Structures are given as structure tokens and as C-alpha cells.
Short mmCIF file of C-alpha atoms in Angstrom, two decimals:
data_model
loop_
_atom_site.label_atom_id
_atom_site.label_comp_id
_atom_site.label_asym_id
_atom_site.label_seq_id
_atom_site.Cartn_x
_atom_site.Cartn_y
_atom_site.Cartn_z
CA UNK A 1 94.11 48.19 -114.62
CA UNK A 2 97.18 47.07 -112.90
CA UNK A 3 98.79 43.62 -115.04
CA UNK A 4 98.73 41.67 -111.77
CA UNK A 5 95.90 41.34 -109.76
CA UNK A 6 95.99 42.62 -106.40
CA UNK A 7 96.92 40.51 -103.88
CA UNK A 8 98.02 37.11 -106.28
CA UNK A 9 100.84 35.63 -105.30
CA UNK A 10 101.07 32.90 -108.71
CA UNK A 11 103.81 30.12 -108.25
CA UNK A 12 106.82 31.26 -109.42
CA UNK A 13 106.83 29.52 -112.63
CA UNK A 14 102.86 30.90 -113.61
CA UNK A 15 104.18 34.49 -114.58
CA UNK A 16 101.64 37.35 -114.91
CA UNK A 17 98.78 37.92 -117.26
CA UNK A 18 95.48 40.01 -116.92
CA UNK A 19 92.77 39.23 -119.51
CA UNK A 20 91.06 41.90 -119.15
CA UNK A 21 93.74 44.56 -119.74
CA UNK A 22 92.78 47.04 -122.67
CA UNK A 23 95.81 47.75 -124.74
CA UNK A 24 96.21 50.93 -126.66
CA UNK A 25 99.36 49.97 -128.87
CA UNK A 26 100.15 46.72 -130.49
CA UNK A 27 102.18 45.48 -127.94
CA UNK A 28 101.05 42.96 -125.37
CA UNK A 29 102.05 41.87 -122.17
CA UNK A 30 101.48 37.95 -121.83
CA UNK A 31 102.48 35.15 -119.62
CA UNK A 32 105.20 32.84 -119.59
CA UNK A 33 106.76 29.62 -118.15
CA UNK A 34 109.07 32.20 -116.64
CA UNK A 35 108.64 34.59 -114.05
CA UNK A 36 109.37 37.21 -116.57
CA UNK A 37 106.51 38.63 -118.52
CA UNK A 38 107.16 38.62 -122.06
CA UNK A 39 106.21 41.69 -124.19
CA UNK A 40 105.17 39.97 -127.80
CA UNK A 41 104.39 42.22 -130.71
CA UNK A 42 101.37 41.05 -132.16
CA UNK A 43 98.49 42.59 -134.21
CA UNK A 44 95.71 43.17 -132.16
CA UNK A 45 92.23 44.93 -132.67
CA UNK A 46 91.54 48.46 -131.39
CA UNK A 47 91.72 48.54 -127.58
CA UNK A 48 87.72 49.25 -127.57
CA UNK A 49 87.26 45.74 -129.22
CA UNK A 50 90.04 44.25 -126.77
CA UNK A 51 88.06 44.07 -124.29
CA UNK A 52 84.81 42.94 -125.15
CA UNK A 53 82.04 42.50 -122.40
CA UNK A 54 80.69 39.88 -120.90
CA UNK A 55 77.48 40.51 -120.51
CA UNK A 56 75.36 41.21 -123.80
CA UNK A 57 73.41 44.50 -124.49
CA UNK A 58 70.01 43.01 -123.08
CA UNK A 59 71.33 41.14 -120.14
CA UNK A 60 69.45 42.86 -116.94
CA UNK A 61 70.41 45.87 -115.99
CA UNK A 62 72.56 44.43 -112.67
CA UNK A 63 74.26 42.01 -114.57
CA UNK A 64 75.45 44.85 -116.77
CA UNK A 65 75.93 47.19 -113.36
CA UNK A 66 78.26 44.67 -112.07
CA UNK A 67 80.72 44.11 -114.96
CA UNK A 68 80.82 48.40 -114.80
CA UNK A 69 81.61 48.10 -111.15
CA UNK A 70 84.34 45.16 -112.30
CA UNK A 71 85.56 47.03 -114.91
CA UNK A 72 85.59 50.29 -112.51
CA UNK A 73 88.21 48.09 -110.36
CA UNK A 74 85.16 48.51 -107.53
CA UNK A 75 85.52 45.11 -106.66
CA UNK A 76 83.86 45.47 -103.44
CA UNK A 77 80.80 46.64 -104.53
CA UNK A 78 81.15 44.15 -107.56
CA UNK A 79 81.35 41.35 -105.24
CA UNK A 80 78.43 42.21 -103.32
CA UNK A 81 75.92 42.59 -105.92
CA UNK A 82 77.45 39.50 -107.38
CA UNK A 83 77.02 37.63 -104.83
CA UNK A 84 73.11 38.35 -104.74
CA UNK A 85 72.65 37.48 -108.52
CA UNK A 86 74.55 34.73 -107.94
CA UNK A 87 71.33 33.70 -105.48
CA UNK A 88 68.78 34.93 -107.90
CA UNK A 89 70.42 34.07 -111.05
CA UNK A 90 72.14 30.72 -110.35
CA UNK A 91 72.58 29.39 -113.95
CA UNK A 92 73.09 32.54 -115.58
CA UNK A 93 76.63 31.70 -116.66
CA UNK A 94 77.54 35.84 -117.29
CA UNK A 95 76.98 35.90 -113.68
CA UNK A 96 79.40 33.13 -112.74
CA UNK A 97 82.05 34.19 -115.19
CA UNK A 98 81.97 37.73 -113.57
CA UNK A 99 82.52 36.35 -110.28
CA UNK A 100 84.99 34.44 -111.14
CA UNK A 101 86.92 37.27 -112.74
CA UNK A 102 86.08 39.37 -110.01
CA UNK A 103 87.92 36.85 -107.64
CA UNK A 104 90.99 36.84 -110.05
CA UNK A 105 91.69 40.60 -109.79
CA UNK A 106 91.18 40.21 -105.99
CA UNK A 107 93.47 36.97 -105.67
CA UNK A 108 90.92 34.36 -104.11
CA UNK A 109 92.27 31.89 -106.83
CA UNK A 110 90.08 28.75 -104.92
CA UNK A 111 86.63 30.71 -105.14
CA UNK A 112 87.92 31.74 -109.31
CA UNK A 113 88.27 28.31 -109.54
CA UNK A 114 84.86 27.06 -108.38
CA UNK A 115 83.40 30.04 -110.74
CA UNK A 116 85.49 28.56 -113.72
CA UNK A 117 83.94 25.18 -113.10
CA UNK A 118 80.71 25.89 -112.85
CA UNK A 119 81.19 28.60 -116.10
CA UNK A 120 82.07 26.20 -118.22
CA UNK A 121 79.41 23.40 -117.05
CA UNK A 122 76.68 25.77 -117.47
CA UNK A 123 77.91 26.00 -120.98
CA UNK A 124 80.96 24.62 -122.41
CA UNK A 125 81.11 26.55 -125.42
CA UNK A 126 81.31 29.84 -123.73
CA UNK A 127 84.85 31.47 -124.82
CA UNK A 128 85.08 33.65 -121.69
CA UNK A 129 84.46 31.00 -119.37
CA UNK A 130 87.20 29.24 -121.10
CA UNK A 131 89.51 32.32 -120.72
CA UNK A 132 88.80 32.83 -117.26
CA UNK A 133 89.26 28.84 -116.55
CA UNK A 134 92.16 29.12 -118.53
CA UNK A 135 94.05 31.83 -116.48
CA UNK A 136 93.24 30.35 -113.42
CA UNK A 137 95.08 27.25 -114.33
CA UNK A 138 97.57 29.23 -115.38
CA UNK A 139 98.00 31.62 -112.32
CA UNK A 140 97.93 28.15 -110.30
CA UNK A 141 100.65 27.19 -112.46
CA UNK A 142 99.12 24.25 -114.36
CA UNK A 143 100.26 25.03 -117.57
CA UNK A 144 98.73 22.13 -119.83
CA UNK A 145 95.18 22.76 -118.40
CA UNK A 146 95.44 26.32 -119.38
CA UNK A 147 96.58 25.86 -122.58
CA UNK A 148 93.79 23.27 -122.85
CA UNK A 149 91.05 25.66 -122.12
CA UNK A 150 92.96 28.24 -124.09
CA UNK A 151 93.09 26.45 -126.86
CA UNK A 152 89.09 25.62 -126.54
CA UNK A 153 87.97 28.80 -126.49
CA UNK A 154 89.92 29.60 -129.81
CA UNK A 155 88.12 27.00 -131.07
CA UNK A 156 84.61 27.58 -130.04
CA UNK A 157 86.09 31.96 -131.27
CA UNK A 158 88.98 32.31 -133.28
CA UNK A 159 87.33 35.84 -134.50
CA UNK A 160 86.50 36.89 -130.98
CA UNK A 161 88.13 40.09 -130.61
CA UNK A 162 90.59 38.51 -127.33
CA UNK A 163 91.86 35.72 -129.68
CA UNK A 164 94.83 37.35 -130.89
CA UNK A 165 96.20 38.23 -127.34
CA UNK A 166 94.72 34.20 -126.63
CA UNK A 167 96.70 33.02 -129.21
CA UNK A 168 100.00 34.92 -128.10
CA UNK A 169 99.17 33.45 -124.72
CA UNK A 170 99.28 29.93 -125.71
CA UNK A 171 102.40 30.60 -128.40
CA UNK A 172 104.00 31.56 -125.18
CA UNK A 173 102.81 28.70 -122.74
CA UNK A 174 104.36 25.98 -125.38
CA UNK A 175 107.80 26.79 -125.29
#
């Protein structure tokens, strides 16, 4: 998957960063202040445990569909079965996350924000809607809110296999 999403255009200062980018060497690309990326070596897990899902083993079978179709970049067809469960499955807070990631990759930062919201009121101590509220804040360039949430969702995981890229993220957002 491509580091920025397609068609994001970040404020200057927000640099780049993409979550949900499995790395394959110990080397990870993270966002700055700047409009540099910053390559920070840091120990991270296997790739495979990178990137953990979102949706559990025995969420229903869409749900799981439509993170494949996410992670398969088919954000089109993502979108559109999102967009029904997010009719039948309004509280389901897997649902909202993956819509709200889905809107990151495809650069509608105001709908990714709504998601992030409404993830983390459905349930505040979910890490991934904390990393996807995060990196909206920090693609729009607020840089203390995304550390805030950031720093949340280390809290609420500081073994979940994302944390160490999280925590390179934040090391990086504070200077």
C-alpha cells in the first residue's frame, strides 16, 4: 500500500503516515512536524503481526469481507458494503472504524473524522479507534490531539502489536 493515501492533500506541516502499512524490515516510515517523513529504526514485530485486523475471527462474515476488500486497496467496493453495515450494524464500532479508515486511504478526511468520533464514543477504550482518530488529527495537522489519542491507545495497548510503530509516531510528534 502506497505511504500516502490517495488523493490527501495534509497541511504542509502534518507530514505522511499510513497505519496500516505492513513493514517487512525494521525500518519505519512515520510522521513528522515536517513535511519530510522521517525513517526511524525501531524494533518492530514481524510484518504479519504489524498489521493486525480489525475485525475479530467471529465478527460476521461481511464485516470480515470488507476489511479484505480494505486491505485489497478495493476501496470502492469497501465503501459500498460499508456503507450498508453501517445501516444494519450502526453500533458495531469494527464497522465504523473500517469506514473511517476506508475514508483515510481515499482522502475524505471530514467523513474519517465523523467515523473517528463516533469510534471512539461507541467505545473509548478501543486502540484502533484511537489510531484512526489519532491520524486524522494528525493528517489535519492538529498535532496535540493526535498525540492525545495516540498516547490513549498506548495506554488502553502498549502490547498491541502497532504500539511500537505508535510509539515512534508520538516520539516523533513531540519534538
Amino acid at each position: 500500500r502506497p505511504t500516502d493515501p490517495p488523493n490527501l492533500s495534509p497541511p504542509p506541516d502534518a507530514g505522511t503516515i499510513d497505519l496500516g502499512v505492513v513493514l517487512t524490515t525494521t525500518t519505519a516510515s512515520v510522521a513528522t512536524s515536517s513535511t519530510a517523513t522521517t525513517t526511524a529504526d525501531v524494533e518492530l514485530p514481524p510484518a504479519a503481526a504489524l498489521r493486525p485486523t480489525i475485525a475479530a475471527a467471529d465478527a460476521p462474515e461481511e464485516v470480515r469481507r470488507a476489511e479484505a476488500l480494505h486491505d485489497g486497496q478495493q476501496y470502492g467496493a469497501a465503501n459500498r458494503l460499508l456503507k450498508r453495515l453501517r445501516t444494519t450494524r450502526p453500533r458495531d464500532p469494527v464497522v465504523v472504524v473500517l469506514s473511517g479508515q476506508v475514508a483515510v486511504d481515499t482522502g475524505r478526511l471530514v467523513f474519517a473524522q465523523q467515523m473517528a468520533d463516533r469510534a471512539v464514543a461507541l467505545d473509548p477504550r478501543s486502540y484502533r479507534a484511537r489510531v484512526l482518530k489519532g491520524s486524522v488529527e494528525q493528517f489535519r495537522g492538529k498535532k496535540v490531539q493526535a498525540l492525545k489519542q495516540y498516547e490513549r491507545a498506548l495506554q488502553l495497548g502498549p502490547d498491541h502489536p502497532m504500539s511500537p510503530e505508535i510509539r515512534s509516531v508520538t516520539q516523533n510528534l513531540r519534538r
